[in-house]
Coordinates of C-alpha atoms in Angstrom, one line a residue:
M1 CA 82.7 -120.1 160.7
E2 CA 80.9 -116.7 160.4
I3 CA 80.4 -115.5 164.0
G4 CA 77.7 -113.1 163.1
E5 CA 75.6 -116.0 161.6
V6 CA 76.1 -118.0 164.8
L7 CA 74.7 -115.1 166.9
L8 CA 71.9 -114.6 164.4
R9 CA 71.0 -118.2 164.4
R10 CA 70.8 -118.4 168.1
G11 CA 68.5 -115.3 168.3
L12 CA 71.0 -113.1 170.1
I13 CA 70.9 -110.4 167.4
D14 CA 68.8 -109.7 164.4
T15 CA 69.8 -109.0 160.8
E16 CA 69.7 -105.2 161.2
Q17 CA 72.0 -105.3 164.3
M18 CA 74.4 -107.6 162.5
D19 CA 74.6 -105.2 159.6
M20 CA 75.3 -102.3 162.0
A21 CA 78.0 -104.4 163.7
R22 CA 79.7 -105.2 160.4
Q23 CA 79.8 -101.5 159.5
Q24 CA 81.7 -100.8 162.7
A25 CA 83.9 -103.9 162.6
N26 CA 87.1 -102.2 161.4
G27 CA 89.1 -105.4 161.9
K28 CA 87.3 -106.5 165.0
R29 CA 85.2 -109.7 165.3
I30 CA 81.4 -109.3 165.2
D31 CA 80.9 -110.8 168.6
Q32 CA 83.3 -108.3 170.1
I33 CA 81.5 -105.4 168.4
V34 CA 78.0 -106.5 169.5
V35 CA 79.2 -106.8 173.1
E36 CA 80.8 -103.3 173.0
M37 CA 77.5 -102.0 171.5
G38 CA 75.6 -103.5 174.5
L39 CA 73.4 -105.7 172.2
V40 CA 74.7 -108.9 173.7
S41 CA 76.4 -109.6 177.0
E42 CA 79.9 -111.1 176.9
E43 CA 78.6 -114.1 178.7
E44 CA 75.9 -114.8 176.1
A45 CA 78.4 -114.4 173.2
L46 CA 80.9 -116.7 174.8
K47 CA 78.4 -119.4 175.6
A48 CA 77.2 -119.3 172.0
L49 CA 80.8 -119.6 170.7
A50 CA 81.5 -122.4 173.2
E51 CA 78.5 -124.5 172.0
E52 CA 79.5 -123.9 168.3
L53 CA 83.1 -124.8 168.8
G54 CA 82.5 -127.7 171.2
L55 CA 84.2 -126.0 174.0
R56 CA 83.2 -125.5 177.7
Y57 CA 82.1 -122.2 179.2
V58 CA 83.3 -121.8 182.8
E59 CA 82.1 -119.4 185.5
L60 CA 85.3 -118.2 187.3
K61 CA 83.6 -116.6 190.3
N62 CA 85.0 -118.2 193.5
F63 CA 87.1 -120.6 191.3
E64 CA 90.1 -122.1 193.1
V65 CA 93.2 -122.2 190.8
D66 CA 95.6 -125.1 191.2
Q67 CA 98.6 -123.2 192.6
E68 CA 101.1 -126.0 192.0
L69 CA 100.1 -126.2 188.4
L70 CA 100.2 -122.4 188.0
S71 CA 103.8 -122.3 189.3
E72 CA 104.9 -124.4 186.3
F73 CA 103.8 -121.8 183.7
P74 CA 105.8 -118.6 182.8
T75 CA 104.2 -115.6 184.4
T76 CA 105.0 -113.2 181.6
A77 CA 103.1 -115.2 179.0
I78 CA 100.1 -115.6 181.2
F79 CA 99.8 -111.8 181.6
R80 CA 100.7 -111.0 178.0
H81 CA 98.0 -113.2 176.5
S82 CA 95.4 -113.2 179.4
L83 CA 95.5 -117.0 179.6
L84 CA 95.0 -118.7 183.0
P85 CA 95.8 -122.4 183.6
L86 CA 93.0 -123.8 185.8
S87 CA 93.4 -127.5 186.3
R88 CA 95.1 -130.6 185.0
E89 CA 93.3 -133.8 183.9
N90 CA 94.4 -136.8 181.8
G91 CA 97.6 -135.1 180.8
R92 CA 95.9 -132.0 179.5
V93 CA 95.7 -128.6 181.1
E94 CA 92.5 -126.5 180.9
V95 CA 93.3 -122.9 180.2
A96 CA 90.8 -120.1 180.6
T97 CA 90.6 -117.6 177.7
S98 CA 88.1 -115.1 176.4
D99 CA 89.4 -115.4 172.8
P100 CA 89.2 -119.0 171.4
F101 CA 90.6 -117.8 168.0
D102 CA 93.9 -116.6 169.4
L103 CA 95.6 -119.9 168.6
E104 CA 99.1 -118.3 168.4
A105 CA 98.9 -117.4 172.1
L106 CA 97.8 -120.9 173.0
D107 CA 100.6 -122.4 171.0
E108 CA 103.2 -120.1 172.6
L109 CA 102.1 -121.0 176.1
S110 CA 102.0 -124.7 175.2
S111 CA 105.6 -124.6 173.9
L112 CA 106.9 -122.6 176.8
S113 CA 105.3 -124.9 179.4
G114 CA 105.5 -128.2 177.7
F115 CA 101.8 -129.0 178.4
R116 CA 99.0 -129.9 176.0
L117 CA 96.4 -127.2 176.5
E118 CA 92.7 -127.4 176.2
P119 CA 91.0 -123.9 176.1
V120 CA 87.8 -123.2 178.0
L121 CA 85.9 -119.9 177.6
A122 CA 85.4 -117.3 180.4
R123 CA 84.7 -113.6 180.6
H124 CA 87.8 -111.5 179.9
S125 CA 87.4 -109.4 183.1
D126 CA 87.1 -112.6 185.2
V127 CA 90.2 -114.1 183.7
I128 CA 92.2 -110.8 184.4
E129 CA 90.9 -110.6 187.9
L130 CA 91.8 -114.2 188.7
I131 CA 95.3 -113.7 187.2
K132 CA 95.9 -110.7 189.5
K133 CA 94.4 -112.5 192.5
N134 CA 96.7 -115.5 192.1
L135 CA 99.8 -113.8 190.7
G136 CA 99.4 -110.3 192.1
V137 CA 99.3 -106.9 190.4
G138 CA 102.4 -106.4 188.3
G139 CA 103.3 -110.1 188.4
D140 CA 104.8 -110.0 184.9
T141 CA 106.9 -107.0 185.8
I142 CA 108.1 -108.7 188.9
N143 CA 109.0 -111.7 186.9
E144 CA 111.2 -109.6 184.7
L145 CA 112.8 -107.9 187.6
V146 CA 113.6 -111.2 189.3
A147 CA 115.2 -112.4 186.1
Q148 CA 117.5 -109.3 186.2
R149 CA 118.7 -109.9 189.8
T150 CA 122.0 -111.6 190.1
E151 CA 122.1 -114.9 192.1
E152 CA 125.6 -114.1 193.5
E153 CA 124.3 -111.0 195.3
V154 CA 125.4 -110.9 198.9
E155 CA 122.8 -110.0 201.6
L156 CA 124.1 -107.4 204.0
L157 CA 122.7 -107.4 207.6
E158 CA 123.1 -103.6 207.8
E159 CA 122.0 -101.5 204.9
L160 CA 124.8 -99.5 203.3
E161 CA 124.3 -95.8 202.6
E162 CA 123.5 -95.8 198.9
V163 CA 124.8 -93.2 196.5
D164 CA 121.9 -91.0 195.3
S165 CA 122.7 -91.4 191.6
E166 CA 122.7 -95.2 191.8
L167 CA 119.5 -95.2 193.9
A168 CA 117.8 -93.0 191.4
G169 CA 119.1 -95.1 188.5
E170 CA 117.5 -98.3 189.9
A171 CA 114.2 -96.5 190.6
Q172 CA 114.2 -95.1 187.0
A173 CA 114.5 -98.6 185.4
A174 CA 111.6 -99.1 183.0
S175 CA 110.3 -102.2 184.9
V176 CA 110.1 -100.3 188.2
I177 CA 108.4 -97.4 186.5
R178 CA 105.9 -99.8 185.0
L179 CA 105.3 -101.6 188.3
V180 CA 104.5 -98.3 190.1
N181 CA 102.2 -97.3 187.3
E182 CA 100.4 -100.7 187.4
L183 CA 99.8 -100.2 191.2
L184 CA 98.2 -96.8 190.6
I185 CA 96.2 -97.9 187.6
E186 CA 94.8 -100.9 189.5
A187 CA 93.9 -98.6 192.4
L188 CA 92.0 -96.3 190.0
D189 CA 90.3 -99.3 188.3
Q190 CA 89.0 -100.4 191.7
V191 CA 87.9 -96.8 192.5
A192 CA 90.2 -96.7 195.5
T193 CA 90.7 -93.4 197.4
D194 CA 93.9 -94.4 199.2
V195 CA 96.9 -96.7 198.6
H196 CA 98.8 -98.0 201.6
I197 CA 102.3 -99.6 201.1
E198 CA 103.3 -100.9 204.4
P199 CA 106.7 -102.5 205.2
K200 CA 106.8 -105.5 207.5
E201 CA 109.6 -107.5 209.0
K202 CA 109.3 -110.0 206.2
G203 CA 107.9 -108.4 203.1
L204 CA 105.4 -105.7 202.6
T205 CA 101.6 -105.3 202.4
I206 CA 99.7 -103.2 199.8
R207 CA 96.2 -102.2 200.8
Y208 CA 93.6 -100.1 198.9
R209 CA 90.9 -98.2 200.6
I210 CA 87.7 -98.7 198.7
D211 CA 84.3 -97.2 199.8
G212 CA 86.0 -96.4 203.1
M213 CA 87.2 -100.0 203.8
L214 CA 90.8 -101.2 203.5
R215 CA 91.3 -104.3 201.3
V216 CA 94.6 -106.2 201.0
Q217 CA 95.8 -106.3 197.4
P218 CA 97.5 -109.5 196.3
V219 CA 101.0 -109.0 195.1
P220 CA 103.8 -111.4 194.3
P221 CA 106.1 -112.1 197.3
E222 CA 109.1 -111.2 195.1
I223 CA 108.0 -107.6 195.1
N224 CA 109.7 -107.3 198.6
H225 CA 113.1 -107.1 196.9
F226 CA 112.2 -104.0 195.0
F227 CA 110.6 -102.1 197.8
P228 CA 113.5 -99.5 198.1
A229 CA 113.2 -98.9 194.3
I230 CA 109.4 -98.4 194.6
V231 CA 109.9 -95.9 197.4
T232 CA 112.6 -94.0 195.5
R233 CA 110.5 -93.9 192.4
L234 CA 107.5 -92.4 194.3
K235 CA 109.9 -89.9 195.9
I236 CA 111.2 -88.9 192.5
M237 CA 107.7 -88.5 191.2
S238 CA 106.7 -86.5 194.3
R239 CA 109.8 -84.3 194.0
L240 CA 111.0 -85.3 197.5
N241 CA 114.5 -85.9 198.8
I242 CA 115.4 -89.4 197.8
A243 CA 118.4 -89.5 200.3
E244 CA 116.3 -88.6 203.3
K245 CA 115.0 -91.7 205.0
R246 CA 114.8 -90.5 208.7
L247 CA 112.2 -87.8 208.5
P248 CA 108.6 -87.8 207.2
Q249 CA 108.0 -86.2 203.8
D250 CA 104.9 -85.0 202.0
G251 CA 104.6 -84.5 198.3
R252 CA 102.2 -84.4 195.4
I253 CA 102.1 -86.1 192.0
K254 CA 100.0 -85.0 189.1
L255 CA 99.2 -87.7 186.6
R256 CA 97.1 -88.3 183.5
I257 CA 95.7 -91.9 183.4
H258 CA 93.3 -93.1 180.7
G259 CA 92.7 -89.4 179.7
R260 CA 91.8 -88.5 183.3
E261 CA 93.7 -86.0 185.5
I262 CA 94.7 -87.5 188.8
D263 CA 96.1 -85.8 191.8
V264 CA 98.1 -88.0 194.2
R265 CA 99.0 -86.7 197.7
V266 CA 101.9 -88.7 199.0
S267 CA 102.9 -89.1 202.6
I268 CA 106.1 -91.1 203.5
I269 CA 106.9 -91.8 207.1
P270 CA 109.9 -93.8 208.4
M271 CA 108.8 -96.9 210.3
I272 CA 110.6 -99.8 212.1
H273 CA 111.0 -102.0 209.0
G274 CA 111.3 -99.2 206.3
E275 CA 109.4 -96.3 205.0
G276 CA 105.6 -96.5 205.0
I277 CA 103.8 -94.8 202.1
C278 CA 100.2 -93.6 201.9
M279 CA 98.9 -92.1 198.7
R280 CA 95.5 -90.3 198.5
L281 CA 94.1 -90.4 195.0
L282 CA 91.9 -87.5 193.8
D283 CA 90.2 -88.4 190.6
K284 CA 89.1 -85.0 189.3
G285 CA 87.1 -86.5 186.4
R286 CA 84.8 -88.5 188.9
M287 CA 84.0 -85.5 191.1
V288 CA 80.7 -83.7 190.5
F289 CA 80.1 -80.9 193.1
D290 CA 76.4 -80.7 193.3
L291 CA 74.2 -80.9 196.5
K292 CA 71.9 -83.3 194.7
N293 CA 74.7 -85.9 194.6
V294 CA 75.8 -85.4 198.2
G295 CA 72.9 -87.5 199.5
L296 CA 71.0 -84.9 201.5
P297 CA 67.3 -85.8 202.1
D298 CA 64.9 -83.3 200.6
D299 CA 64.0 -81.6 203.9
M300 CA 67.6 -81.3 205.0
A301 CA 68.6 -80.1 201.5
R302 CA 66.1 -77.2 201.8
M303 CA 67.5 -76.3 205.3
F304 CA 71.1 -76.4 204.1
R305 CA 70.3 -74.3 201.0
D306 CA 68.7 -71.7 203.2
L307 CA 71.8 -71.7 205.4
V308 CA 74.3 -71.2 202.4
S309 CA 72.1 -68.4 201.0
L310 CA 72.6 -66.3 204.1
P311 CA 74.4 -62.9 203.6
H312 CA 76.8 -63.4 206.5
G313 CA 77.7 -65.7 209.4
I314 CA 79.6 -69.0 209.9
I315 CA 78.4 -72.3 208.5
L316 CA 80.3 -75.4 209.8
V317 CA 80.5 -78.9 208.5
T318 CA 81.8 -81.4 211.0
G319 CA 82.9 -85.1 211.0
P320 CA 86.0 -87.3 211.0
T321 CA 88.6 -87.4 208.3
G322 CA 87.3 -88.9 205.1
S323 CA 83.6 -88.2 205.8
G324 CA 83.1 -86.0 202.7
K325 CA 83.2 -82.6 204.4
T326 CA 85.3 -80.9 201.7
S327 CA 83.1 -82.3 198.9
T328 CA 80.0 -80.9 200.7
L329 CA 81.5 -77.5 201.1
Y330 CA 82.6 -77.4 197.4
S331 CA 79.1 -78.4 196.5
A332 CA 77.7 -75.5 198.6
L333 CA 80.1 -73.0 196.9
N334 CA 78.9 -74.3 193.5
E335 CA 75.3 -73.8 194.6
I336 CA 75.8 -70.1 195.3
K337 CA 78.5 -69.3 192.8
S338 CA 77.7 -66.5 190.4
P339 CA 79.6 -63.7 188.5
T340 CA 78.3 -61.2 191.0
T341 CA 79.9 -63.0 194.0
K342 CA 83.6 -63.0 194.9
M343 CA 84.6 -66.3 196.6
I344 CA 88.0 -67.0 198.1
T345 CA 89.3 -70.2 199.8
V346 CA 92.3 -70.9 201.9
E347 CA 93.0 -74.7 202.0
D348 CA 95.7 -77.2 203.0
P349 CA 96.0 -78.5 200.4
V350 CA 93.8 -77.3 197.5
E351 CA 92.3 -80.6 196.6
Y352 CA 90.1 -79.6 193.6
Q353 CA 90.5 -76.6 191.4
M354 CA 87.2 -74.8 190.6
D355 CA 86.5 -72.2 188.0
G356 CA 85.1 -68.9 189.3
I357 CA 86.7 -69.3 192.8
S358 CA 90.0 -67.9 194.0
Q359 CA 91.9 -70.6 195.9
I360 CA 94.9 -70.1 198.1
Q361 CA 97.3 -72.9 199.1
M362 CA 98.4 -72.7 202.7
H363 CA 102.2 -72.7 203.5
A364 CA 102.7 -72.9 207.2
K365 CA 106.5 -73.0 206.9
I366 CA 106.6 -69.5 205.4
G367 CA 103.9 -68.1 207.7
L368 CA 100.9 -68.5 205.5
T369 CA 98.6 -70.2 208.0
F370 CA 94.8 -70.4 207.9
A371 CA 94.6 -67.4 210.2
A372 CA 97.2 -65.3 208.3
G373 CA 95.5 -66.2 205.0
L374 CA 92.1 -65.3 206.3
R375 CA 93.3 -61.9 207.5
S376 CA 94.8 -61.2 204.1
I377 CA 91.6 -62.4 202.3
L378 CA 89.5 -59.7 204.1
R379 CA 91.6 -57.0 202.2
H380 CA 90.6 -58.7 198.9
D381 CA 86.9 -57.7 199.1
P382 CA 85.4 -61.2 199.2
D383 CA 81.7 -62.0 199.7
V384 CA 82.1 -65.7 200.6
I385 CA 85.2 -67.3 202.3
L386 CA 86.0 -70.9 202.7
V387 CA 88.5 -71.9 205.4
G388 CA 89.7 -75.4 204.9
E389 CA 89.7 -76.2 208.7
I390 CA 89.5 -74.4 212.0
R391 CA 92.4 -76.0 213.8
D392 CA 93.1 -73.4 216.6
G393 CA 91.8 -70.4 218.4
E394 CA 93.6 -67.9 216.2
T395 CA 91.9 -69.3 213.0
A396 CA 88.6 -69.4 214.9
E397 CA 88.9 -65.8 216.0
A398 CA 89.8 -64.7 212.4
A399 CA 86.8 -66.6 211.0
I400 CA 84.5 -64.9 213.6
Q401 CA 85.9 -61.4 212.8
A402 CA 85.3 -62.1 209.1
S403 CA 81.7 -63.1 209.7
L404 CA 81.1 -60.0 212.0
T405 CA 82.3 -57.7 209.1
G406 CA 79.6 -59.0 206.8
H407 CA 81.1 -62.1 205.1
L408 CA 79.7 -65.6 204.8
V409 CA 82.3 -68.1 206.1
F410 CA 82.3 -71.8 205.4
S411 CA 84.7 -74.1 207.4
T412 CA 85.1 -77.6 208.9
L413 CA 85.7 -78.9 212.4
H414 CA 86.6 -82.3 213.7
T415 CA 83.8 -83.1 216.1
N416 CA 81.6 -86.2 216.4
D417 CA 78.3 -84.4 216.1
A418 CA 76.8 -81.0 215.3
A419 CA 76.3 -79.9 218.9
G420 CA 80.0 -80.5 219.7
A421 CA 81.0 -77.7 217.3
F422 CA 79.9 -75.0 219.8
T423 CA 81.8 -76.5 222.7
R424 CA 84.9 -77.1 220.5
L425 CA 85.0 -73.4 219.5
I426 CA 84.7 -72.3 223.2
D427 CA 87.5 -74.8 224.1
M428 CA 89.7 -73.1 221.5
G429 CA 89.3 -69.8 223.4
V430 CA 86.4 -68.2 221.5
E431 CA 84.1 -66.1 223.7
P432 CA 80.7 -68.0 224.1
Y433 CA 78.7 -64.9 223.0
L434 CA 80.8 -64.6 219.8
A435 CA 80.4 -68.3 218.9
S436 CA 76.6 -68.2 219.5
S437 CA 76.1 -64.9 217.6
T438 CA 78.2 -65.8 214.5
V439 CA 77.6 -69.6 213.9
E440 CA 74.3 -69.8 212.0
G441 CA 74.2 -73.6 211.7
V442 CA 76.3 -76.8 211.9
M443 CA 76.0 -79.9 209.7
A444 CA 77.6 -83.1 210.8
Q445 CA 78.0 -85.9 208.3
R446 CA 79.3 -89.5 207.8
L447 CA 79.6 -91.7 204.7
V448 CA 77.9 -95.0 204.5
R449 CA 78.3 -97.6 201.7
R450 CA 75.5 -98.0 199.2
L451 CA 74.1 -101.4 198.6
C452 CA 75.0 -102.8 195.1
N453 CA 71.9 -102.4 193.0
K454 CA 72.9 -105.5 191.0
C455 CA 72.8 -108.0 193.8
K456 CA 71.1 -106.6 196.9
E457 CA 68.3 -108.8 198.2
S458 CA 65.2 -108.1 200.2
Y459 CA 64.8 -110.1 203.5
T460 CA 62.9 -110.1 206.7
P461 CA 65.3 -109.6 209.6
D462 CA 64.8 -111.2 213.0
P463 CA 63.2 -108.6 215.3
D464 CA 66.1 -109.0 217.7
D465 CA 68.5 -107.9 214.9
I466 CA 66.8 -104.6 214.3
P467 CA 68.3 -101.9 216.6
K468 CA 66.0 -100.7 219.3
D469 CA 66.1 -97.1 218.0
F470 CA 64.9 -98.0 214.5
P471 CA 61.7 -96.0 214.0
K472 CA 58.4 -97.8 213.7
P473 CA 56.5 -98.7 211.6
Y474 CA 59.2 -100.8 209.9
P475 CA 59.5 -100.6 206.1
E476 CA 57.8 -103.4 204.1
Q477 CA 61.2 -104.6 202.9
F478 CA 64.7 -104.5 204.3
Y479 CA 67.7 -105.1 202.0
R480 CA 71.1 -106.7 202.7
P481 CA 74.4 -107.1 200.7
V482 CA 75.0 -110.3 198.8
G483 CA 78.1 -109.8 196.6
C484 CA 78.5 -110.1 192.8
R485 CA 81.0 -109.6 190.0
E486 CA 80.0 -105.9 189.7
C487 CA 80.8 -105.0 193.3
R488 CA 83.8 -107.4 193.7
D489 CA 81.8 -109.6 196.1
T490 CA 81.5 -106.9 198.7
G491 CA 77.7 -106.3 198.3
Y492 CA 78.3 -102.5 198.2
A493 CA 79.1 -100.1 195.4
G494 CA 79.8 -96.4 196.2
R495 CA 78.9 -94.3 199.2
T496 CA 76.4 -91.7 200.2
G497 CA 76.1 -89.3 203.1
V498 CA 74.1 -89.3 206.4
F499 CA 73.6 -86.0 208.0
E500 CA 72.4 -84.0 211.0
I501 CA 71.7 -80.2 210.9
L502 CA 71.6 -78.0 214.0
L503 CA 70.3 -74.5 213.3
T504 CA 71.2 -71.8 215.8
D505 CA 68.2 -70.2 217.5
E506 CA 67.8 -68.2 220.7
G507 CA 67.7 -71.4 222.8
I508 CA 71.1 -72.5 221.4
R509 CA 72.6 -69.1 221.9
E510 CA 71.5 -69.0 225.5
L511 CA 73.0 -72.5 226.1
C512 CA 76.3 -71.3 224.5
V513 CA 76.5 -68.2 226.7
E514 CA 75.9 -70.5 229.7
R515 CA 78.8 -72.7 228.5
A516 CA 76.4 -75.7 228.4
S517 CA 77.8 -79.1 227.5
S518 CA 77.4 -80.5 224.1
A519 CA 75.0 -83.1 225.5
R520 CA 72.6 -80.3 226.7
I521 CA 72.8 -78.6 223.3
R522 CA 72.2 -81.9 221.6
N523 CA 69.1 -82.6 223.8
Y524 CA 67.8 -79.1 223.1
G525 CA 68.2 -79.8 219.3
L526 CA 66.4 -83.2 219.6
E527 CA 63.5 -81.5 221.5
H528 CA 63.1 -79.0 218.7
G529 CA 63.1 -81.6 215.8
M530 CA 66.7 -82.1 214.9
I531 CA 67.3 -85.3 212.9
T532 CA 70.4 -87.2 214.1
L533 CA 73.0 -88.9 211.9
R534 CA 71.6 -92.3 213.0
Q535 CA 68.0 -91.3 212.3
C536 CA 69.0 -90.1 208.8
G537 CA 70.8 -93.4 208.3
W538 CA 67.6 -95.3 209.2
R539 CA 65.8 -93.3 206.5
K540 CA 68.4 -94.6 204.0
V541 CA 67.8 -98.2 205.2
A542 CA 64.1 -97.8 204.8
E543 CA 64.7 -96.5 201.2
G544 CA 66.8 -99.6 200.4
V545 CA 69.9 -97.4 199.9
T546 CA 72.1 -99.1 202.6
S547 CA 71.9 -101.9 205.2
I548 CA 71.2 -101.9 208.9
E549 CA 74.7 -103.2 209.6
E550 CA 76.3 -100.3 207.7
V551 CA 74.4 -97.6 209.5
D552 CA 74.9 -99.3 212.8
R553 CA 78.7 -99.5 212.2
T554 CA 79.1 -95.9 211.0
T555 CA 76.9 -94.2 213.6
M556 CA 77.6 -96.3 216.7
G557 CA 78.7 -93.2 218.6
D558 CA 75.4 -91.5 218.0
L559 CA 73.6 -93.9 220.4
N560 CA 74.5 -91.9 223.5

């Protein structure tokens, strides 16, 4: 059977497209080439092949695999050939595959399992996802590791102190290395920002933070036996002390995966049932530092651009951890970067390296703190300074002195809203008149999840479900999440920012000098046209970017 002719006959491609595909074939099948070229969807190609071959095409979304049947098949062969047993009927087992012509793989699985197999066609990514869901990430690796374990091993109630070389040797086994790599690659494929490996009394849990929300990652239960080797492997990769299990340790891994440079910040903390690991993944290839991508509405973008173009003063970005403050500041630096401007940053840690900017890594253990680094920077003749975070009064004082001597200073603070930045500085010991005269503006921000463009649906909400502070008139259409293959059934894909900007004017300065509460400063800002985080969020809802529930969840504290 000539596959190109099948696709041609069914009107999926034309003669010219088939000729183009044949020229690029290079050993690949025509159906695979046209899918890669975007001429035909994989689903359309597989349905055409299924009809031609007399096979069945199955949709695997929400499919429940027969677990008892799955346990009778060798894990390694399932992973190696991307074949998934689905159900048993009349002595035959239906096996999902995306390649009906790989008869050798089907024969191997049939001989290893002893079952007569009947192939059904499904999308390749769906087969892989369902395999991982039912057998866990790295299931084939775990299968090999289990096979290597000796049955006569004695379980000790108290852990013996292991010799470093033996511990390192186990962690450096090829299978353990591959297992750790698979966990990292899977996290990147799912666009996760953090990986949490958490020991429990019985077993361990692996969770990925995706679009700000934690999701449990299915893994084989046998992975529990290799947790010490996984921890040691990560310690080796992070250049940490593998023998130290009583104290917290922080490290960093630099990787190249699929041609992309990845920075991994590793934190290991001893817990009751073992060492807990948190890895922050920084994918440099995905980051684009541009204010257009931050999500600022046009009017706020103009206000912020005016702020970052000032010759001197302090500009603060506030918000909780993981709200995108650093990305916003890097975007601001990129906005004003030029060969005539000297920019220096002091950060802990330096997350992204940027051309044209001098970046300093903080080392508190040797005395290089934010405040010490800032004082040294001033002798380096900078125009613009970025301080990673104002954590204490000493750093705040140093930042204020830098702004008073004619420098533009960017920094971050952990406050819930823009108005709270002034009271936080005063609480740190900064004189109110200094805080009011140097801080030119404060921008608070949060990240909300974007609705998936592939599956979001318009609806008319019940009036009682619309928050009372949602501005009228209501938009013609509201949108809500549904969930599809593209967004892994969450209904959301990616995140964008919601913001509030408070510009310092004479009224704000007077309130600061009076040591007014953040509530009074906030009310003054509202009276003079400040748009709050929540109001900015409602704009995004009206534009169909996000949902009512997402803004309500993220800006709940903005109601007061």
